[in-house]
Amino acid sequence: MTTATTPECFVQLSDPHIVAKGRLLMGQVDTAAFLARAVAHVRALPTPPSHVLITGDLVERGGLDEYAHLRELLAPLPCPVLLMPGNHDAVPHLRQAFADHGYLSSTAHEPALSGFALYAASLGSRRLLALDTVVPGKPHGSLCAARLGWLRVQLEAAPDTPTVVAMHHPPFTTGIRHMDGMGLREGADELEALMALHPQVERILCGHLHRPITRRFGGTVAMTAPSTAHQITLGLAPDSPPSFIFEPPGYYVHTVQDGQLVTHLQPVGDFGEAQLFR
């Protein structure tokens, strides 16, 4: 008789855009309330995650008061939290506010990489390589030669370990033109070629788009996560104006099944009790 074991899993949240206490994003989005609901939802998962990864745009303006607010909102999570910067973040303030998250400063003393929050970490049986794609002060992203070189060294160091690469800006266009205009402007081709050389990479996990989007990339699967708050409107027409919509927020649950990484999109909301099939 075999004994059932709890499946291994980790959660990916993205783009919470937390502002200072008492404020609303753009005067109308209560991003703190949205994140609090997402945290409560994660806490109630029947399979507890080993980690929560947050793929950027943690706060709106990179202020210390915003990061202090973020800390409070994330405090109820019962597992380690791994943070990454997005284009709305400020790495110096992020490192200061989360000084106990030493991984954020793992490259702080390397001259070519000191301004970037790059790190390797464990996600259970998977290895996480977190890429900082931020161009300070700009909405678009970049992977310069120094950051790609760091990734290459990390991948070559563990060629047999199943690996997840995480980055805020997705390395592909989506058809949502105003978001593609602030996408990854440098390094996507080089990244794709590097991925093709490293079949241990199971996923490239991204944020930025505020939508669940998936594409094959460099022999692996690249995907963007929904926001815990507002979503970007699915405007695929060339003249679609930039807009957002209050579609259900959500997050990803990445679980290991039969040795492979399987990804589930989990909406956040009140959808009633689960009903048994009869």
mmCIF file of C-alpha atoms in Angstrom:
data_model
loop_
_atom_site.group_PDB
_atom_site.id
_atom_site.type_symbol
_atom_site.label_atom_id
_atom_site.label_comp_id
_atom_site.label_asym_id
_atom_site.label_seq_id
_atom_site.Cartn_x
_atom_site.Cartn_y
_atom_site.Cartn_z
ATOM 1 C CA MET A 1 0.000 0.000 0.000
ATOM 2 C CA THR A 2 1.394 3.387 -0.990
ATOM 3 C CA THR A 3 1.020 6.487 1.139
ATOM 4 C CA ALA A 4 -0.111 9.687 -0.563
ATOM 5 C CA THR A 5 2.334 12.547 -0.201
ATOM 6 C CA THR A 6 1.662 16.256 -0.381
ATOM 7 C CA PRO A 7 2.684 17.507 -3.823
ATOM 8 C CA GLU A 8 5.503 20.004 -4.012
ATOM 9 C CA CYS A 9 4.385 23.480 -5.083
ATOM 10 C CA PHE A 10 5.232 27.163 -4.991
ATOM 11 C CA VAL A 11 3.097 30.229 -5.684
ATOM 12 C CA GLN A 12 3.797 33.126 -8.038
ATOM 13 C CA LEU A 13 2.181 36.480 -7.284
ATOM 14 C CA SER A 14 2.861 39.490 -9.481
ATOM 15 C CA ASP A 15 2.421 43.226 -9.861
ATOM 16 C CA PRO A 16 0.742 44.202 -6.588
ATOM 17 C CA HIS A 17 1.683 47.905 -7.062
ATOM 18 C CA ILE A 18 1.403 48.775 -3.385
ATOM 19 C CA VAL A 19 1.132 52.470 -2.513
ATOM 20 C CA ALA A 20 1.462 54.293 0.804
ATOM 21 C CA LYS A 21 -1.146 53.586 3.461
ATOM 22 C CA GLY A 22 -4.416 55.408 2.991
ATOM 23 C CA ARG A 23 -3.933 55.935 -0.748
ATOM 24 C CA LEU A 24 -5.380 54.375 -3.872
ATOM 25 C CA LEU A 25 -3.433 53.611 -7.015
ATOM 26 C CA MET A 26 -4.458 56.119 -9.694
ATOM 27 C CA GLY A 27 -7.068 57.315 -7.219
ATOM 28 C CA GLN A 28 -9.270 54.234 -7.741
ATOM 29 C CA VAL A 29 -7.474 50.892 -7.203
ATOM 30 C CA ASP A 30 -7.150 49.632 -3.629
ATOM 31 C CA THR A 31 -4.070 47.542 -4.328
ATOM 32 C CA ALA A 32 -3.470 46.839 -0.621
ATOM 33 C CA ALA A 33 -6.921 45.283 -0.211
ATOM 34 C CA PHE A 34 -6.373 43.215 -3.343
ATOM 35 C CA LEU A 35 -3.026 41.925 -2.065
ATOM 36 C CA ALA A 36 -4.466 41.161 1.368
ATOM 37 C CA ARG A 37 -7.149 39.023 -0.300
ATOM 38 C CA ALA A 38 -4.517 37.224 -2.389
ATOM 39 C CA VAL A 39 -2.411 36.511 0.705
ATOM 40 C CA ALA A 40 -5.464 35.152 2.524
ATOM 41 C CA HIS A 41 -6.261 32.984 -0.491
ATOM 42 C CA VAL A 42 -2.726 31.556 -0.561
ATOM 43 C CA ARG A 43 -2.943 30.825 3.164
ATOM 44 C CA ALA A 44 -6.113 28.821 2.532
ATOM 45 C CA LEU A 45 -4.694 26.641 -0.241
ATOM 46 C CA PRO A 46 -5.200 22.948 0.525
ATOM 47 C CA THR A 47 -1.590 22.317 -0.554
ATOM 48 C CA PRO A 48 0.691 24.710 1.338
ATOM 49 C CA PRO A 49 3.343 26.271 -0.916
ATOM 50 C CA SER A 50 6.997 26.010 -0.012
ATOM 51 C CA HIS A 51 7.660 29.555 -1.256
ATOM 52 C CA VAL A 52 5.918 32.603 -2.665
ATOM 53 C CA LEU A 53 7.696 34.322 -5.552
ATOM 54 C CA ILE A 54 6.607 37.864 -6.499
ATOM 55 C CA THR A 55 7.685 38.846 -10.015
ATOM 56 C CA GLY A 56 8.043 42.590 -9.778
ATOM 57 C CA ASP A 57 6.230 45.905 -9.531
ATOM 58 C CA LEU A 58 6.028 45.258 -5.827
ATOM 59 C CA VAL A 59 5.188 48.908 -5.201
ATOM 60 C CA GLU A 60 4.205 51.866 -7.348
ATOM 61 C CA ARG A 61 6.923 54.498 -6.852
ATOM 62 C CA GLY A 62 9.767 52.685 -5.104
ATOM 63 C CA GLY A 63 9.319 54.599 -1.845
ATOM 64 C CA LEU A 64 10.365 53.310 1.565
ATOM 65 C CA ASP A 65 6.874 53.982 2.912
ATOM 66 C CA GLU A 66 5.427 51.776 0.188
ATOM 67 C CA TYR A 67 7.858 48.963 0.932
ATOM 68 C CA ALA A 68 7.015 49.215 4.645
ATOM 69 C CA HIS A 69 3.353 48.807 3.714
ATOM 70 C CA LEU A 70 4.231 45.825 1.523
ATOM 71 C CA ARG A 71 6.056 44.138 4.412
ATOM 72 C CA GLU A 72 2.961 44.374 6.576
ATOM 73 C CA LEU A 73 0.733 42.924 3.871
ATOM 74 C CA LEU A 74 3.065 39.980 3.220
ATOM 75 C CA ALA A 75 3.697 39.215 6.906
ATOM 76 C CA PRO A 76 0.826 36.681 7.238
ATOM 77 C CA LEU A 77 2.345 34.378 4.617
ATOM 78 C CA PRO A 78 3.550 31.214 6.380
ATOM 79 C CA CYS A 79 6.414 30.442 3.992
ATOM 80 C CA PRO A 80 9.510 32.238 2.657
ATOM 81 C CA VAL A 81 8.853 35.063 0.204
ATOM 82 C CA LEU A 82 11.212 35.767 -2.705
ATOM 83 C CA LEU A 83 11.009 39.292 -4.097
ATOM 84 C CA MET A 84 12.038 40.668 -7.486
ATOM 85 C CA PRO A 85 12.070 44.241 -8.793
ATOM 86 C CA GLY A 86 9.964 45.533 -11.653
ATOM 87 C CA ASN A 87 10.081 48.841 -13.474
ATOM 88 C CA HIS A 88 8.089 50.553 -10.695
ATOM 89 C CA ASP A 89 10.574 49.431 -8.034
ATOM 90 C CA ALA A 90 13.806 50.979 -6.763
ATOM 91 C CA VAL A 91 16.466 48.402 -5.950
ATOM 92 C CA PRO A 92 18.298 50.537 -3.313
ATOM 93 C CA HIS A 93 15.067 51.109 -1.361
ATOM 94 C CA LEU A 94 13.982 47.497 -1.843
ATOM 95 C CA ARG A 95 17.259 46.272 -0.383
ATOM 96 C CA GLN A 96 17.005 48.732 2.501
ATOM 97 C CA ALA A 97 13.414 47.872 3.366
ATOM 98 C CA PHE A 98 14.023 44.117 3.130
ATOM 99 C CA ALA A 99 17.544 44.032 4.541
ATOM 100 C CA ASP A 100 16.809 40.634 6.068
ATOM 101 C CA HIS A 101 16.324 39.239 2.537
ATOM 102 C CA GLY A 102 20.036 38.833 1.949
ATOM 103 C CA TYR A 103 19.595 37.283 -1.504
ATOM 104 C CA LEU A 104 18.610 40.732 -2.832
ATOM 105 C CA SER A 105 22.188 41.908 -2.216
ATOM 106 C CA SER A 106 23.998 38.848 -3.543
ATOM 107 C CA THR A 107 25.509 40.866 -6.420
ATOM 108 C CA ALA A 108 25.752 44.203 -4.582
ATOM 109 C CA HIS A 109 29.553 44.022 -4.329
ATOM 110 C CA GLU A 110 30.207 43.051 -7.951
ATOM 111 C CA PRO A 111 30.970 46.282 -9.867
ATOM 112 C CA ALA A 112 29.227 45.318 -13.110
ATOM 113 C CA LEU A 113 26.153 43.989 -11.288
ATOM 114 C CA SER A 114 25.903 46.060 -8.117
ATOM 115 C CA GLY A 115 22.787 47.949 -9.219
ATOM 116 C CA PHE A 116 20.847 44.814 -10.094
ATOM 117 C CA ALA A 117 19.006 42.401 -7.793
ATOM 118 C CA LEU A 118 20.135 39.085 -9.314
ATOM 119 C CA TYR A 119 20.112 35.903 -7.307
ATOM 120 C CA ALA A 120 19.869 32.127 -7.273
ATOM 121 C CA ALA A 121 17.609 30.403 -4.766
ATOM 122 C CA SER A 122 15.932 27.085 -4.087
ATOM 123 C CA LEU A 123 12.267 26.415 -4.846
ATOM 124 C CA GLY A 124 12.080 22.937 -3.389
ATOM 125 C CA SER A 125 13.483 20.599 -6.025
ATOM 126 C CA ARG A 126 13.684 23.459 -8.524
ATOM 127 C CA ARG A 127 16.413 26.075 -8.800
ATOM 128 C CA LEU A 128 15.326 29.689 -9.213
ATOM 129 C CA LEU A 129 17.425 32.178 -11.156
ATOM 130 C CA ALA A 130 15.999 35.679 -10.685
ATOM 131 C CA LEU A 131 16.886 38.163 -13.419
ATOM 132 C CA ASP A 132 16.601 41.902 -12.845
ATOM 133 C CA THR A 133 15.403 43.471 -16.127
ATOM 134 C CA VAL A 134 14.917 46.995 -14.757
ATOM 135 C CA VAL A 135 16.224 50.113 -16.486
ATOM 136 C CA PRO A 136 16.097 52.682 -13.647
ATOM 137 C CA GLY A 137 13.574 55.410 -14.361
ATOM 138 C CA LYS A 138 12.207 53.736 -17.501
ATOM 139 C CA PRO A 139 9.148 51.529 -18.059
ATOM 140 C CA HIS A 140 10.864 49.176 -20.514
ATOM 141 C CA GLY A 141 13.305 46.426 -19.629
ATOM 142 C CA SER A 142 16.744 45.295 -20.680
ATOM 143 C CA LEU A 143 19.133 42.394 -20.348
ATOM 144 C CA CYS A 144 22.608 43.797 -20.875
ATOM 145 C CA ALA A 145 25.724 41.725 -21.472
ATOM 146 C CA ALA A 146 26.600 41.730 -17.759
ATOM 147 C CA ARG A 147 23.239 40.333 -16.687
ATOM 148 C CA LEU A 148 23.193 37.751 -19.468
ATOM 149 C CA GLY A 149 26.726 36.770 -18.490
ATOM 150 C CA TRP A 150 25.613 36.212 -14.908
ATOM 151 C CA LEU A 151 22.765 34.008 -16.121
ATOM 152 C CA ARG A 152 25.073 32.013 -18.379
ATOM 153 C CA VAL A 153 27.450 31.271 -15.502
ATOM 154 C CA GLN A 154 24.574 30.212 -13.256
ATOM 155 C CA LEU A 155 23.101 27.890 -15.857
ATOM 156 C CA GLU A 156 26.444 26.293 -16.635
ATOM 157 C CA ALA A 157 27.026 25.683 -12.918
ATOM 158 C CA ALA A 158 24.025 23.336 -12.588
ATOM 159 C CA PRO A 159 23.163 21.828 -15.979
ATOM 160 C CA ASP A 160 21.269 18.870 -14.507
ATOM 161 C CA THR A 161 19.092 20.740 -11.994
ATOM 162 C CA PRO A 162 15.521 21.589 -13.083
ATOM 163 C CA THR A 163 15.507 25.384 -13.223
ATOM 164 C CA VAL A 164 13.038 28.255 -13.303
ATOM 165 C CA VAL A 165 14.158 31.639 -14.667
ATOM 166 C CA ALA A 166 12.125 34.590 -13.384
ATOM 167 C CA MET A 167 12.133 38.114 -14.817
ATOM 168 C CA HIS A 168 9.707 41.016 -14.697
ATOM 169 C CA HIS A 169 9.599 42.000 -18.374
ATOM 170 C CA PRO A 170 8.615 39.127 -20.682
ATOM 171 C CA PRO A 171 11.092 38.397 -23.498
ATOM 172 C CA PHE A 172 8.372 38.259 -26.160
ATOM 173 C CA THR A 173 5.729 40.490 -27.718
ATOM 174 C CA THR A 174 2.100 39.812 -26.857
ATOM 175 C CA GLY A 175 0.014 41.801 -29.334
ATOM 176 C CA ILE A 176 -1.020 44.323 -26.675
ATOM 177 C CA ARG A 177 0.805 47.159 -28.365
ATOM 178 C CA HIS A 178 1.120 49.711 -25.571
ATOM 179 C CA MET A 179 2.584 47.053 -23.272
ATOM 180 C CA ASP A 180 4.868 45.674 -25.964
ATOM 181 C CA GLY A 181 6.219 49.208 -26.331
ATOM 182 C CA MET A 182 7.510 48.980 -22.787
ATOM 183 C CA GLY A 183 8.705 45.400 -23.019
ATOM 184 C CA LEU A 184 12.201 43.911 -23.053
ATOM 185 C CA ARG A 185 14.041 46.106 -25.563
ATOM 186 C CA GLU A 186 17.490 44.560 -25.244
ATOM 187 C CA GLY A 187 18.680 40.997 -24.834
ATOM 188 C CA ALA A 188 15.638 38.945 -25.882
ATOM 189 C CA ASP A 189 17.398 37.305 -28.846
ATOM 190 C CA GLU A 190 20.473 36.525 -26.774
ATOM 191 C CA LEU A 191 18.291 35.099 -24.003
ATOM 192 C CA GLU A 192 16.429 32.879 -26.458
ATOM 193 C CA ALA A 193 19.702 31.501 -27.822
ATOM 194 C CA LEU A 194 20.946 30.858 -24.281
ATOM 195 C CA MET A 195 17.742 29.041 -23.326
ATOM 196 C CA ALA A 196 18.121 26.748 -26.341
ATOM 197 C CA LEU A 197 21.451 25.583 -24.897
ATOM 198 C CA HIS A 198 20.023 24.764 -21.472
ATOM 199 C CA PRO A 199 17.156 22.268 -21.511
ATOM 200 C CA GLN A 200 17.116 22.220 -17.700
ATOM 201 C CA VAL A 201 15.086 25.473 -17.816
ATOM 202 C CA GLU A 202 11.440 24.430 -17.409
ATOM 203 C CA ARG A 203 9.852 27.877 -17.252
ATOM 204 C CA ILE A 204 10.522 31.563 -17.728
ATOM 205 C CA LEU A 205 8.166 33.243 -15.262
ATOM 206 C CA CYS A 206 7.351 36.904 -15.865
ATOM 207 C CA GLY A 207 5.090 39.699 -14.686
ATOM 208 C CA HIS A 208 4.524 43.183 -16.123
ATOM 209 C CA LEU A 209 1.595 42.312 -18.431
ATOM 210 C CA HIS A 210 -1.096 41.921 -15.759
ATOM 211 C CA ARG A 211 -2.488 38.998 -17.773
ATOM 212 C CA PRO A 212 -1.857 35.230 -18.046
ATOM 213 C CA ILE A 213 -0.040 34.802 -21.368
ATOM 214 C CA THR A 214 2.020 31.817 -22.572
ATOM 215 C CA ARG A 215 4.498 31.377 -25.414
ATOM 216 C CA ARG A 216 7.119 28.874 -26.467
ATOM 217 C CA PHE A 217 10.541 30.492 -26.197
ATOM 218 C CA GLY A 218 14.001 29.064 -26.782
ATOM 219 C CA GLY A 219 12.841 25.486 -26.304
ATOM 220 C CA THR A 220 11.087 26.240 -23.007
ATOM 221 C CA VAL A 221 7.810 27.845 -21.918
ATOM 222 C CA ALA A 222 7.650 31.564 -21.127
ATOM 223 C CA MET A 223 4.603 32.941 -19.341
ATOM 224 C CA THR A 224 3.321 36.112 -17.719
ATOM 225 C CA ALA A 225 1.237 36.144 -14.553
ATOM 226 C CA PRO A 226 -1.928 38.075 -13.780
ATOM 227 C CA SER A 227 -1.762 40.908 -11.278
ATOM 228 C CA THR A 228 -3.060 40.512 -7.749
ATOM 229 C CA ALA A 229 -4.964 43.753 -8.434
ATOM 230 C CA HIS A 230 -6.141 45.192 -11.782
ATOM 231 C CA GLN A 231 -5.592 43.547 -15.176
ATOM 232 C CA ILE A 232 -4.526 45.037 -18.493
ATOM 233 C CA THR A 233 -7.358 44.982 -21.018
ATOM 234 C CA LEU A 234 -6.982 42.379 -23.756
ATOM 235 C CA GLY A 235 -6.747 44.920 -26.578
ATOM 236 C CA LEU A 236 -5.255 43.169 -29.604
ATOM 237 C CA ALA A 237 -6.440 45.638 -32.245
ATOM 238 C CA PRO A 238 -3.680 47.973 -33.482
ATOM 239 C CA ASP A 239 -5.615 51.033 -32.302
ATOM 240 C CA SER A 240 -6.624 49.644 -28.877
ATOM 241 C CA PRO A 241 -6.085 52.396 -26.290
ATOM 242 C CA PRO A 242 -4.087 51.711 -23.108
ATOM 243 C CA SER A 243 -6.567 50.649 -20.435
ATOM 244 C CA PHE A 244 -7.067 48.403 -17.443
ATOM 245 C CA ILE A 245 -10.036 46.374 -16.255
ATOM 246 C CA PHE A 246 -11.230 44.798 -13.024
ATOM 247 C CA GLU A 247 -11.236 41.247 -14.317
ATOM 248 C CA PRO A 248 -10.703 38.709 -11.518
ATOM 249 C CA PRO A 249 -7.201 38.956 -10.078
ATOM 250 C CA GLY A 250 -5.198 35.786 -9.742
ATOM 251 C CA TYR A 251 -1.904 34.018 -9.287
ATOM 252 C CA TYR A 252 -0.101 30.872 -10.396
ATOM 253 C CA VAL A 253 0.359 27.669 -8.452
ATOM 254 C CA HIS A 254 3.366 25.814 -9.873
ATOM 255 C CA THR A 255 3.375 22.180 -8.777
ATOM 256 C CA VAL A 256 5.565 19.177 -9.536
ATOM 257 C CA GLN A 257 3.690 16.199 -10.946
ATOM 258 C CA ASP A 258 5.469 13.072 -12.219
ATOM 259 C CA GLY A 259 8.728 14.984 -12.098
ATOM 260 C CA GLN A 260 7.450 17.802 -14.315
ATOM 261 C CA LEU A 261 6.426 21.363 -13.487
ATOM 262 C CA VAL A 262 2.681 21.891 -13.967
ATOM 263 C CA THR A 263 1.166 25.395 -13.731
ATOM 264 C CA HIS A 264 -2.348 26.239 -12.529
ATOM 265 C CA LEU A 265 -4.001 29.657 -12.843
ATOM 266 C CA GLN A 266 -5.877 30.414 -9.608
ATOM 267 C CA PRO A 267 -8.392 33.298 -9.665
ATOM 268 C CA VAL A 268 -8.929 35.229 -6.429
ATOM 269 C CA GLY A 269 -12.511 35.979 -5.479
ATOM 270 C CA ASP A 270 -15.656 34.646 -3.862
ATOM 271 C CA PHE A 271 -16.941 31.976 -6.224
ATOM 272 C CA GLY A 272 -18.975 30.053 -3.680
ATOM 273 C CA GLU A 273 -18.282 26.684 -2.127
ATOM 274 C CA ALA A 274 -16.933 23.789 -4.158
ATOM 275 C CA GLN A 275 -19.789 21.560 -5.302
ATOM 276 C CA LEU A 276 -19.353 17.799 -5.392
ATOM 277 C CA PHE A 277 -20.365 15.961 -8.567
ATOM 278 C CA ARG A 278 -23.448 13.833 -7.958
#
